[in-house]
Coordinates of C-alpha atoms in Angstrom, one line a residue:
Chain A
M1 CA -26.8 29.6 18.0
D2 CA -24.4 31.8 16.1
W3 CA -21.4 30.8 18.1
L4 CA -22.3 27.2 17.5
L5 CA -22.3 27.7 13.6
V6 CA -19.1 29.6 13.8
S7 CA -17.4 27.0 15.9
V8 CA -18.5 24.1 13.6
M9 CA -17.3 26.1 10.6
N10 CA -13.9 26.8 12.3
G11 CA -13.7 23.1 13.4
V12 CA -14.4 21.9 9.9
V13 CA -11.7 24.2 8.5
Y14 CA -9.2 23.0 11.1
G15 CA -10.3 19.5 10.4
L16 CA -9.6 20.1 6.6
L17 CA -6.3 21.3 7.5
L18 CA -5.7 18.3 9.5
F19 CA -6.7 16.2 6.5
M20 CA -4.2 17.9 4.2
V21 CA -1.3 16.8 6.4
S22 CA -2.7 13.5 7.3
A23 CA -3.7 12.4 3.8
G24 CA 0.0 11.8 2.9
L25 CA 0.7 10.1 6.2
T26 CA -2.0 7.6 6.1
L27 CA -0.8 6.4 2.7
I28 CA 2.6 6.2 3.9
F29 CA 1.7 4.5 7.1
G30 CA -0.6 2.1 5.4
M31 CA 1.9 1.3 2.7
M32 CA 5.3 1.1 4.6
G33 CA 3.9 0.4 8.1
V34 CA 6.0 3.2 9.2
L35 CA 4.8 6.0 11.3
N36 CA 6.6 8.9 9.8
F37 CA 7.4 11.1 12.8
A38 CA 8.9 13.7 10.5
H39 CA 5.6 14.1 8.5
A40 CA 4.5 17.2 10.2
S41 CA 8.0 18.7 9.8
F42 CA 7.1 18.7 6.1
Y43 CA 4.1 20.8 7.1
M44 CA 6.5 23.1 8.9
L45 CA 8.9 23.3 6.1
G46 CA 6.1 24.2 3.6
A47 CA 5.2 27.1 5.9
Y48 CA 8.8 28.4 6.1
F49 CA 9.7 27.8 2.5
A50 CA 6.5 29.7 1.4
F51 CA 7.5 32.5 3.7
S52 CA 11.0 32.8 2.1
L53 CA 9.6 32.5 -1.4
Q54 CA 6.7 35.0 -0.7
A55 CA 9.0 37.9 -1.0
R56 CA 10.5 36.9 -4.4
I57 CA 7.6 35.3 -6.3
G58 CA 4.6 36.4 -4.4
F59 CA 2.1 34.7 -2.3
W60 CA 0.5 32.4 -4.9
G61 CA 3.8 31.6 -6.4
A62 CA 5.2 30.7 -3.0
I63 CA 2.0 28.5 -2.3
L64 CA 2.8 26.6 -5.6
V65 CA 6.5 26.3 -5.3
A66 CA 6.9 25.5 -1.7
P67 CA 5.1 22.2 -1.7
I68 CA 7.2 21.1 -4.8
I69 CA 10.5 21.8 -2.8
V70 CA 9.1 20.0 0.1
G71 CA 8.0 17.1 -2.1
A72 CA 11.6 16.9 -3.3
V73 CA 13.0 16.9 0.2
G74 CA 10.5 14.0 0.9
V75 CA 11.8 12.1 -2.1
V76 CA 15.4 12.5 -0.9
V77 CA 14.4 11.3 2.5
E78 CA 12.7 8.3 1.3
R79 CA 15.4 7.3 -1.4
Y80 CA 18.5 7.9 0.6
F81 CA 17.6 7.5 4.3
L82 CA 14.5 5.4 4.8
R83 CA 15.0 2.9 2.1
R84 CA 18.5 2.2 3.6
V85 CA 17.3 1.4 7.0
H86 CA 14.1 -0.4 5.8
Q87 CA 15.8 -3.9 6.0
Y88 CA 16.4 -3.4 9.7
G89 CA 12.9 -3.2 10.5
H90 CA 10.3 -0.7 11.7
A91 CA 12.1 0.3 14.8
H92 CA 14.9 1.8 12.9
E93 CA 12.7 3.6 10.5
L94 CA 10.8 5.1 13.4
L95 CA 13.9 6.2 15.1
L96 CA 15.2 7.7 11.8
T97 CA 12.2 9.8 11.3
F98 CA 12.0 10.8 15.0
G99 CA 15.6 12.0 14.7
L100 CA 14.8 13.7 11.4
S101 CA 12.0 15.6 12.9
F102 CA 14.4 17.1 15.6
M103 CA 17.0 18.0 13.0
I104 CA 14.5 19.8 10.9
A105 CA 13.2 21.8 13.8
E106 CA 16.7 22.7 14.8
L107 CA 17.7 23.6 11.4
V108 CA 14.5 25.9 11.1
K109 CA 15.5 27.6 14.3
L110 CA 19.1 28.0 13.1
F111 CA 18.0 29.7 10.0
Y112 CA 14.7 31.5 11.1
G113 CA 15.2 32.0 14.8
N114 CA 13.3 30.6 17.7
Y115 CA 10.2 32.7 17.3
P116 CA 7.4 33.1 15.0
V117 CA 8.2 34.7 11.6
N118 CA 6.1 37.5 10.0
Y119 CA 4.4 35.2 7.5
R120 CA 0.9 36.6 6.9
I121 CA -2.1 36.6 4.6
P122 CA -1.6 39.1 1.8
G123 CA -4.0 42.2 2.2
S124 CA -5.8 41.2 -0.9
L125 CA -7.1 37.9 0.7
D126 CA -7.7 39.5 4.1
F127 CA -11.4 40.2 3.8
A128 CA -14.6 38.8 5.1
A129 CA -16.5 36.1 3.1
F130 CA -19.8 36.6 4.8
A131 CA -21.0 37.6 8.1
V132 CA -22.6 35.3 10.7
G133 CA -24.6 37.1 13.5
G134 CA -22.8 40.2 12.9
L135 CA -19.3 38.7 12.9
D136 CA -17.3 38.6 9.7
Y137 CA -16.1 35.3 8.7
P138 CA -12.6 35.5 7.1
A139 CA -12.5 34.5 3.4
Y140 CA -9.1 32.9 4.0
R141 CA -10.6 30.2 6.1
V142 CA -13.0 29.5 3.3
L143 CA -10.0 29.4 1.0
M144 CA -8.2 26.9 3.2
G145 CA -11.2 24.7 3.3
G146 CA -11.5 24.8 -0.4
V147 CA -7.9 23.9 -1.0
A148 CA -8.3 20.9 1.2
M149 CA -11.6 20.0 -0.3
A150 CA -10.1 20.1 -3.9
M151 CA -7.2 18.1 -2.7
F152 CA -9.5 15.4 -1.3
V153 CA -11.4 15.2 -4.5
L154 CA -8.2 15.1 -6.6
I155 CA -6.6 12.4 -4.6
Y156 CA -9.7 10.4 -4.6
L157 CA -10.0 10.5 -8.4
L158 CA -6.4 9.7 -8.7
L159 CA -6.6 6.7 -6.6
T160 CA -9.9 5.3 -7.9
R161 CA -9.9 6.3 -11.5
T162 CA -6.4 5.8 -12.7
R163 CA -3.9 3.0 -13.2
V164 CA -1.4 4.7 -10.9
G165 CA -4.1 4.8 -8.4
I166 CA -4.9 1.0 -8.7
I167 CA -1.2 0.3 -8.3
V168 CA -0.9 2.5 -5.3
R169 CA -3.8 0.8 -3.6
S170 CA -2.7 -2.7 -4.3
A171 CA 0.9 -1.8 -3.1
I172 CA -0.8 -0.7 0.2
Y173 CA -2.5 -4.0 0.5
K174 CA 0.0 -6.5 -0.8
P175 CA 3.3 -4.8 -1.8
R176 CA 5.1 -8.1 -2.8
M177 CA 2.3 -9.3 -5.1
A178 CA 2.2 -5.9 -6.8
E179 CA 5.9 -6.2 -7.4
A180 CA 5.5 -9.6 -8.8
L181 CA 2.9 -8.4 -11.2
G182 CA 5.6 -6.2 -12.6
H183 CA 5.1 -2.9 -10.8
N184 CA 8.2 -1.1 -9.3
V185 CA 6.9 -0.9 -5.8
P186 CA 10.0 0.9 -4.4
L187 CA 9.4 3.6 -7.0
V188 CA 5.8 3.8 -6.1
F189 CA 6.7 4.1 -2.4
M190 CA 9.1 6.9 -3.3
G191 CA 6.3 8.6 -5.3
V192 CA 3.7 8.4 -2.6
F193 CA 6.2 9.6 0.0
G194 CA 7.2 12.6 -2.1
V195 CA 3.5 13.5 -2.9
G196 CA 2.6 13.0 0.9
A197 CA 5.4 15.4 1.8
A198 CA 4.3 17.8 -0.8
L199 CA 0.6 17.8 0.4
A200 CA 1.9 18.4 3.9
G201 CA 4.0 21.1 2.6
L202 CA 1.0 22.7 0.8
A203 CA -1.0 22.6 4.0
G204 CA 1.9 24.3 5.7
A205 CA 2.2 27.0 3.1
V206 CA -1.5 27.7 3.2
A207 CA -2.1 27.3 6.9
G208 CA 1.2 29.0 8.2
A209 CA 0.0 32.4 6.9
F210 CA -3.2 32.1 8.9
Y211 CA -2.1 30.6 12.2
T212 CA 1.5 31.2 13.1
T213 CA 4.7 29.9 11.5
N214 CA 7.0 29.0 14.3
P215 CA 9.5 26.2 15.0
N216 CA 6.9 24.4 17.2
M217 CA 4.2 24.1 14.7
A218 CA 5.3 20.7 13.6
L219 CA 5.1 19.4 17.1
E220 CA 1.8 20.9 17.8
L221 CA 0.2 19.5 14.7
G222 CA 2.2 16.3 14.6
V223 CA 0.6 14.7 17.5
M224 CA -2.9 15.6 16.3
V225 CA -2.2 14.1 12.9
F226 CA -1.0 10.9 14.4
V227 CA -4.4 10.7 16.3
V228 CA -6.3 11.3 13.0
V229 CA -4.4 8.5 11.3
V230 CA -5.1 6.1 14.1
V231 CA -8.8 7.1 14.4
G232 CA -9.4 7.1 10.6
G233 CA -7.7 3.8 9.9
L234 CA -4.5 2.8 8.2
G235 CA -4.3 3.7 4.4
S236 CA -7.8 5.0 4.4
L237 CA -8.1 8.4 2.7
G238 CA -11.9 8.5 3.5
G239 CA -11.1 7.6 7.1
A240 CA -8.6 10.4 7.4
M241 CA -11.2 12.8 6.1
L242 CA -13.8 11.5 8.5
A243 CA -11.5 11.5 11.6
S244 CA -10.1 15.0 10.7
I245 CA -13.4 16.7 10.5
L246 CA -14.5 14.8 13.6
I247 CA -11.4 15.8 15.7
G248 CA -11.5 19.4 14.2
T249 CA -15.3 20.0 15.2
I250 CA -14.9 18.3 18.5
T251 CA -11.9 20.4 19.5
S252 CA -13.4 23.6 18.2
L253 CA -16.8 22.9 19.9
S254 CA -15.4 21.9 23.3
V255 CA -13.4 25.1 23.5
G256 CA -16.7 27.1 23.6
I257 CA -18.5 24.9 26.2
D258 CA -18.2 26.5 29.5
A259 CA -19.8 23.7 31.4
S260 CA -18.6 20.9 33.7
L261 CA -20.0 17.6 34.9
S262 CA -21.3 19.5 38.1
D263 CA -23.8 21.2 35.7
L264 CA -24.9 17.6 34.8
F265 CA -25.3 16.8 38.4
A266 CA -27.2 20.0 39.1
L267 CA -30.1 18.7 37.0
F268 CA -30.6 16.1 39.9
G269 CA -30.1 18.7 42.5
A270 CA -26.6 17.5 43.3
R271 CA -24.6 20.5 42.3
Q272 CA -23.4 21.3 45.9
W273 CA -22.3 17.8 46.3
A274 CA -20.4 17.7 43.0
E275 CA -18.8 21.0 43.6
G276 CA -17.7 19.8 47.0
V277 CA -16.2 16.7 45.4
G278 CA -14.3 18.8 42.9
G279 CA -11.5 17.3 40.7
L280 CA -12.9 16.0 37.5
L281 CA -16.5 17.0 38.4
T282 CA -15.8 20.7 38.2
L283 CA -13.4 20.6 35.4
K284 CA -14.7 22.6 32.5
V285 CA -15.3 20.9 29.1
S286 CA -13.5 23.9 27.5
S287 CA -10.2 23.1 29.4
T288 CA -10.2 19.5 28.4
A289 CA -10.5 20.4 24.6
G290 CA -6.9 19.4 24.1
T291 CA -7.3 16.0 25.7
I292 CA -10.6 14.9 23.9
P293 CA -9.0 13.8 20.7
F294 CA -6.7 11.5 22.6
A295 CA -9.6 10.1 24.6
L296 CA -11.3 9.4 21.2
M297 CA -8.1 7.7 20.0
L298 CA -8.1 5.5 23.1
L299 CA -11.7 4.7 22.6
I300 CA -11.2 3.7 19.0
L301 CA -8.1 1.7 19.8
L302 CA -10.2 -0.3 22.3
V303 CA -13.3 -0.8 20.3
R304 CA -12.2 -0.7 16.8
P305 CA -8.4 -1.2 16.5
H306 CA -8.2 -0.9 12.8
G307 CA -9.8 2.7 12.7
L308 CA -13.1 3.9 11.5
L309 CA -12.6 3.0 7.8
G310 CA -9.2 1.1 7.9
E311 CA -8.9 -1.3 5.1
K312 CA -6.2 -3.4 6.8
G313 CA -7.1 -5.4 9.8
Chain B
M1 CA 16.2 -29.4 -26.1
N2 CA 17.8 -30.2 -29.6
G3 CA 21.0 -28.1 -28.4
K4 CA 18.9 -24.9 -28.6
T5 CA 18.9 -22.5 -25.8
P6 CA 15.8 -23.4 -23.6
L7 CA 13.2 -20.6 -22.9
L8 CA 13.7 -20.8 -19.2
A9 CA 16.9 -22.3 -17.7
V10 CA 17.3 -22.9 -13.9
E11 CA 20.8 -23.9 -12.9
N12 CA 22.1 -25.0 -9.6
L13 CA 19.7 -22.8 -7.7
H14 CA 20.2 -22.3 -3.9
A15 CA 18.0 -20.5 -1.5
H16 CA 17.7 -19.9 2.1
Y17 CA 15.0 -18.8 4.4
G18 CA 17.0 -17.0 7.2
K19 CA 19.6 -19.6 8.1
S20 CA 17.7 -22.7 6.9
H21 CA 19.0 -23.9 3.5
V22 CA 15.9 -24.9 1.5
L23 CA 17.0 -25.2 -2.2
H24 CA 20.2 -27.2 -2.6
G25 CA 21.0 -26.9 -6.3
V26 CA 17.8 -27.0 -8.4
T27 CA 18.4 -27.5 -12.1
F28 CA 15.7 -27.9 -14.8
D29 CA 14.7 -26.1 -18.0
V30 CA 11.5 -25.3 -19.8
G31 CA 11.2 -25.1 -23.6
R32 CA 8.8 -22.9 -25.5
G33 CA 5.1 -24.2 -25.2
E34 CA 6.1 -26.8 -22.6
V35 CA 4.1 -27.6 -19.5
V36 CA 6.5 -28.8 -16.9
S37 CA 5.2 -30.1 -13.5
L38 CA 7.1 -29.8 -10.4
L39 CA 6.0 -32.6 -8.1
G40 CA 7.0 -33.8 -4.7
R41 CA 6.0 -33.9 -1.2
N42 CA 5.3 -31.0 1.0
G43 CA 8.5 -29.3 2.0
S44 CA 10.4 -30.6 -0.9
G45 CA 11.1 -27.0 -2.2
R46 CA 8.6 -26.7 -5.1
S47 CA 7.1 -23.5 -4.0
T48 CA 10.3 -22.0 -3.0
T49 CA 11.7 -22.8 -6.5
M50 CA 9.0 -20.7 -8.0
K51 CA 9.5 -17.9 -5.5
S52 CA 13.2 -17.9 -6.1
V53 CA 12.8 -17.9 -9.8
M54 CA 10.5 -15.0 -9.3
G55 CA 13.0 -13.2 -7.1
L56 CA 10.6 -13.2 -4.1
V57 CA 13.0 -15.4 -2.3
P58 CA 16.3 -14.2 -3.8
P59 CA 18.6 -17.0 -4.8
T60 CA 21.7 -17.2 -2.8
Q61 CA 23.6 -19.2 -5.6
G62 CA 22.8 -20.3 -9.1
A63 CA 21.5 -19.0 -12.3
V64 CA 18.0 -18.2 -13.8
R65 CA 18.0 -17.3 -17.4
L66 CA 15.0 -16.3 -19.6
A67 CA 15.9 -16.7 -23.4
G68 CA 19.5 -16.5 -22.3
V69 CA 19.0 -13.3 -20.3
A70 CA 20.3 -13.6 -16.6
L71 CA 17.5 -12.8 -14.1
D72 CA 18.9 -14.3 -10.8
R73 CA 19.9 -10.8 -9.5
A74 CA 16.8 -9.0 -10.8
R75 CA 14.1 -7.5 -8.8
P76 CA 10.4 -9.3 -9.0
Y77 CA 9.2 -6.5 -11.1
E78 CA 12.0 -6.8 -13.6
I79 CA 11.5 -10.6 -13.8
C80 CA 7.8 -10.0 -14.4
R81 CA 8.5 -7.4 -17.2
A82 CA 11.1 -9.8 -18.7
G83 CA 8.1 -12.3 -19.3
I84 CA 7.7 -14.5 -16.3
A85 CA 4.4 -14.5 -14.4
Y86 CA 3.7 -15.8 -11.0
V87 CA 0.4 -17.3 -9.6
P88 CA 0.9 -17.9 -6.0
E89 CA -0.6 -20.6 -4.0
E90 CA -2.1 -18.0 -1.6
R91 CA -3.7 -16.4 -4.7
E92 CA -3.0 -12.9 -3.2
I93 CA -6.0 -11.2 -4.5
F94 CA -6.2 -7.5 -3.6
A95 CA -9.3 -7.8 -1.6
N96 CA -9.8 -3.9 -1.6
L97 CA -9.9 -3.8 -5.4
T98 CA -12.7 -5.0 -7.7
V99 CA -12.3 -8.0 -9.8
E100 CA -11.7 -5.8 -12.9
E101 CA -9.0 -3.7 -11.0
N102 CA -7.3 -6.7 -10.0
L103 CA -7.1 -7.8 -13.6
R104 CA -5.8 -4.5 -14.7
M105 CA -3.2 -4.7 -12.1
G106 CA -1.8 -7.6 -14.0
E107 CA -1.7 -5.9 -17.4
Q108 CA 1.8 -5.4 -18.8
A109 CA 3.3 -4.6 -22.2
A110 CA 4.1 -7.8 -24.1
V111 CA 7.7 -8.6 -24.6
A112 CA 8.8 -9.8 -28.2
G113 CA 7.5 -13.2 -29.1
A114 CA 4.9 -13.2 -26.2
T115 CA 1.3 -14.4 -26.8
R116 CA -1.0 -11.4 -26.2
W117 CA -4.1 -11.8 -24.1
T118 CA -7.0 -9.4 -23.5
M119 CA -9.5 -9.0 -20.7
E120 CA -12.2 -10.5 -23.1
D121 CA -10.0 -13.7 -23.4
M122 CA -10.1 -13.9 -19.6
F123 CA -14.0 -13.5 -19.7
D124 CA -14.2 -16.2 -22.3
Y125 CA -12.3 -18.7 -20.0
F126 CA -14.2 -17.8 -16.8
P127 CA -17.5 -16.1 -17.6
R128 CA -18.1 -15.8 -13.8
L129 CA -15.5 -13.2 -13.7
K130 CA -17.4 -11.1 -16.1
D131 CA -20.5 -11.3 -13.9
R132 CA -18.4 -10.3 -10.8
R133 CA -16.1 -7.7 -12.4
N134 CA -17.4 -4.9 -10.3
T135 CA -17.2 -7.0 -6.9
K136 CA -14.4 -6.5 -4.5
G137 CA -11.7 -9.2 -4.8
G138 CA -12.3 -10.0 -1.0
S139 CA -16.0 -10.9 -1.6
I140 CA -15.7 -13.6 -4.3
S141 CA -15.5 -17.3 -3.7
G142 CA -12.4 -19.4 -3.5
G143 CA -12.9 -20.7 -6.8
E144 CA -13.4 -17.3 -8.4
Q145 CA -10.4 -16.0 -6.7
Q146 CA -8.3 -18.8 -8.3
M147 CA -9.7 -17.9 -11.8
L148 CA -8.9 -14.3 -11.1
T149 CA -5.3 -14.9 -9.9
I150 CA -4.6 -17.0 -12.9
C151 CA -6.2 -14.4 -15.3
R152 CA -4.4 -11.5 -13.7
S153 CA -1.0 -13.0 -14.3
L154 CA -1.9 -14.1 -17.8
L155 CA -2.7 -10.4 -18.7
G156 CA 0.8 -9.6 -18.3
N157 CA 1.4 -11.5 -21.6
P158 CA 4.1 -13.8 -20.1
L159 CA 6.4 -16.1 -21.9
V160 CA 6.3 -18.5 -18.9
M161 CA 3.6 -19.0 -16.2
L162 CA 4.6 -20.3 -12.9
I163 CA 1.5 -21.6 -11.3
D164 CA 1.5 -22.8 -7.7
E165 CA -1.2 -25.3 -6.7
P166 CA -4.1 -23.9 -8.8
T167 CA -6.6 -26.6 -7.9
E168 CA -6.2 -26.8 -4.1
G169 CA -9.5 -26.8 -2.3
L170 CA -11.7 -26.2 -5.6
A171 CA -14.8 -28.0 -6.7
P172 CA -14.2 -30.6 -9.4
K173 CA -15.8 -28.6 -12.2
I174 CA -13.6 -25.6 -11.5
V175 CA -10.5 -28.0 -11.4
A176 CA -11.4 -29.1 -14.8
A177 CA -11.9 -25.5 -16.1
V178 CA -8.5 -24.6 -14.7
G179 CA -6.9 -27.7 -16.3
E180 CA -8.5 -26.6 -19.7
C181 CA -7.1 -23.1 -19.2
I182 CA -3.6 -24.5 -18.7
L183 CA -3.9 -26.6 -21.8
D184 CA -5.2 -23.7 -23.8
M185 CA -2.2 -21.5 -22.7
Q186 CA 0.2 -24.1 -24.0
R187 CA -1.7 -24.3 -27.4
R188 CA -1.2 -20.6 -27.6
G189 CA 2.5 -20.8 -27.0
V190 CA 2.8 -20.0 -23.3
S191 CA 5.2 -22.3 -21.3
V192 CA 3.9 -23.3 -17.8
V193 CA 5.7 -24.4 -14.8
L194 CA 3.0 -26.0 -12.5
V195 CA 3.1 -27.2 -8.9
E196 CA 0.2 -29.6 -8.4
Q197 CA -0.7 -31.9 -5.7
K198 CA -3.0 -33.8 -7.6
L199 CA -0.8 -36.3 -9.7
S200 CA -3.7 -37.1 -12.1
I201 CA -4.2 -33.5 -13.2
A202 CA -0.6 -32.7 -13.2
L203 CA 0.2 -35.7 -15.6
K204 CA -2.8 -34.9 -17.8
V205 CA -1.7 -31.4 -18.6
S206 CA 2.1 -31.8 -18.4
T207 CA 4.5 -32.5 -21.3
R208 CA 7.3 -33.1 -18.8
A209 CA 7.4 -33.8 -15.1
C210 CA 10.3 -33.1 -12.6
V211 CA 10.2 -34.6 -9.1
M212 CA 11.7 -32.6 -6.3
G213 CA 13.1 -34.1 -2.9
L214 CA 15.1 -32.5 -0.3
G215 CA 15.5 -29.2 -2.3
R216 CA 16.7 -30.9 -5.4
I217 CA 15.3 -32.2 -8.7
V218 CA 15.4 -36.1 -8.4
F219 CA 13.7 -37.0 -11.7
D220 CA 13.2 -35.2 -15.0
G221 CA 11.4 -37.0 -17.7
S222 CA 8.0 -37.6 -19.4
P223 CA 4.9 -38.3 -17.5
R224 CA 4.7 -41.8 -18.9
Q225 CA 8.3 -42.6 -17.7
L226 CA 7.2 -41.2 -14.3
I227 CA 4.2 -43.4 -13.7
E228 CA 6.2 -46.5 -14.9
D229 CA 8.9 -45.9 -12.3
E230 CA 7.4 -47.4 -9.3
K231 CA 10.4 -47.0 -7.1
L232 CA 10.4 -43.3 -7.8
L233 CA 6.9 -42.9 -7.0
A234 CA 7.2 -44.8 -3.8
D235 CA 10.4 -43.0 -2.7
W236 CA 9.5 -39.4 -3.6
L237 CA 5.7 -39.0 -4.1
A238 CA 3.9 -41.6 -2.0
V239 CA 2.2 -40.2 1.0

């Protein structure tokens, strides 16, 4: 049962990381109706900026400053690129962010090389938090989860308890009316875009040190973040959290399951037949781990198109 | 007008929806504390005039001035902050926010000379809203939504309120309450531009009536002059 506990914990931490990146995206997606393909690129930039800054201002300094720089990049992208093409419709915005994600990836390769960089957890944080069944559980994973949880609570309070939060939530729902009530909605959009980018940058700065920091990290995570936003529901922070944890745990658990459908058939004495048929029936669950989130997305789109907790129909 | 600058002046306003030309030179003005009705058949351009003044359908030609300040190139939020509030026909309640949060969305700093309103004033007008303050905007009745949308805009402490079809589909009792609210706004110095389908209500609360047809103002006078002009009523208002 220990592996189960560890798998669930790893899944939750990975889910929390997914949440950190998708929190900004779901707000941007919900507000502007634009699927920002470059969002995961902000995650990657966070990791690389933190890597570069680490040598000069230390690990904690880098974790703090990198997201701010990424947020500034986000503001520039919104103000000078996205806003200009906004009038031509979503397709243009989508293509713009799509192109941007390639440009960022190529720039990263240009400056840092097409291989992982040596961005690691500082020695002072590389210890075990506790042991589960004789295995040490790294404190850094706990820290990553903690950062994500703190972020969730902070955004939640900001959105529900402050005037800025009320304006953001209204602008997601009815931007034109929010503007007619005297709120500078374009500025709100820019702010949300910047904060969303900064949060993705923070996730990258924190997670890049634990997983690997390489030019493909945006691509790897980007697709999963997309799934989270669709499953969780447009503009819903709670939905993003729920979907992130769900996908994180499902992925993590399925990696550890060394069974296939033929084992199910074995219960009815049909193992030989199932193995004879082969194909899907003998495919191990662990090898489908990467596909399960997409199957979940497909299912959600079919039965609940606005997502688990989406506010917009 | 006594030769003074009117509070709100709309001059030769033109507006388009895509290629279709909807407003063909709308001209009218509103003095301080006046209630001006915009009357006319469906499609005569009354709602578009309001949206155009508010910057939601940007005018393609013409001028909008509030106390002499040009607003026809301004963004909707700038127009609101200058002192014009808009109550849309569709009500546009934020369904995901509570009644109280909806009201707080409307709060704006008052411009010089504006009447100030508090949330308590709103609850005095419509006690229902106080009972429902923690309910989501999407879960309240149509009548309550109408009260909410008026109060939300009024909390912006406007000089001029543009109110589009406030009594449509409401029970007679609520219609009366909305009418009373408009009269009270006027007593407290807020100017109102009202689009209203029900002629009896419009004429009861208005100090002046403008009739629109084919994207223009075809009559501008007192409610009494309007009801005495049978040809005008038959040509532009009769269904």
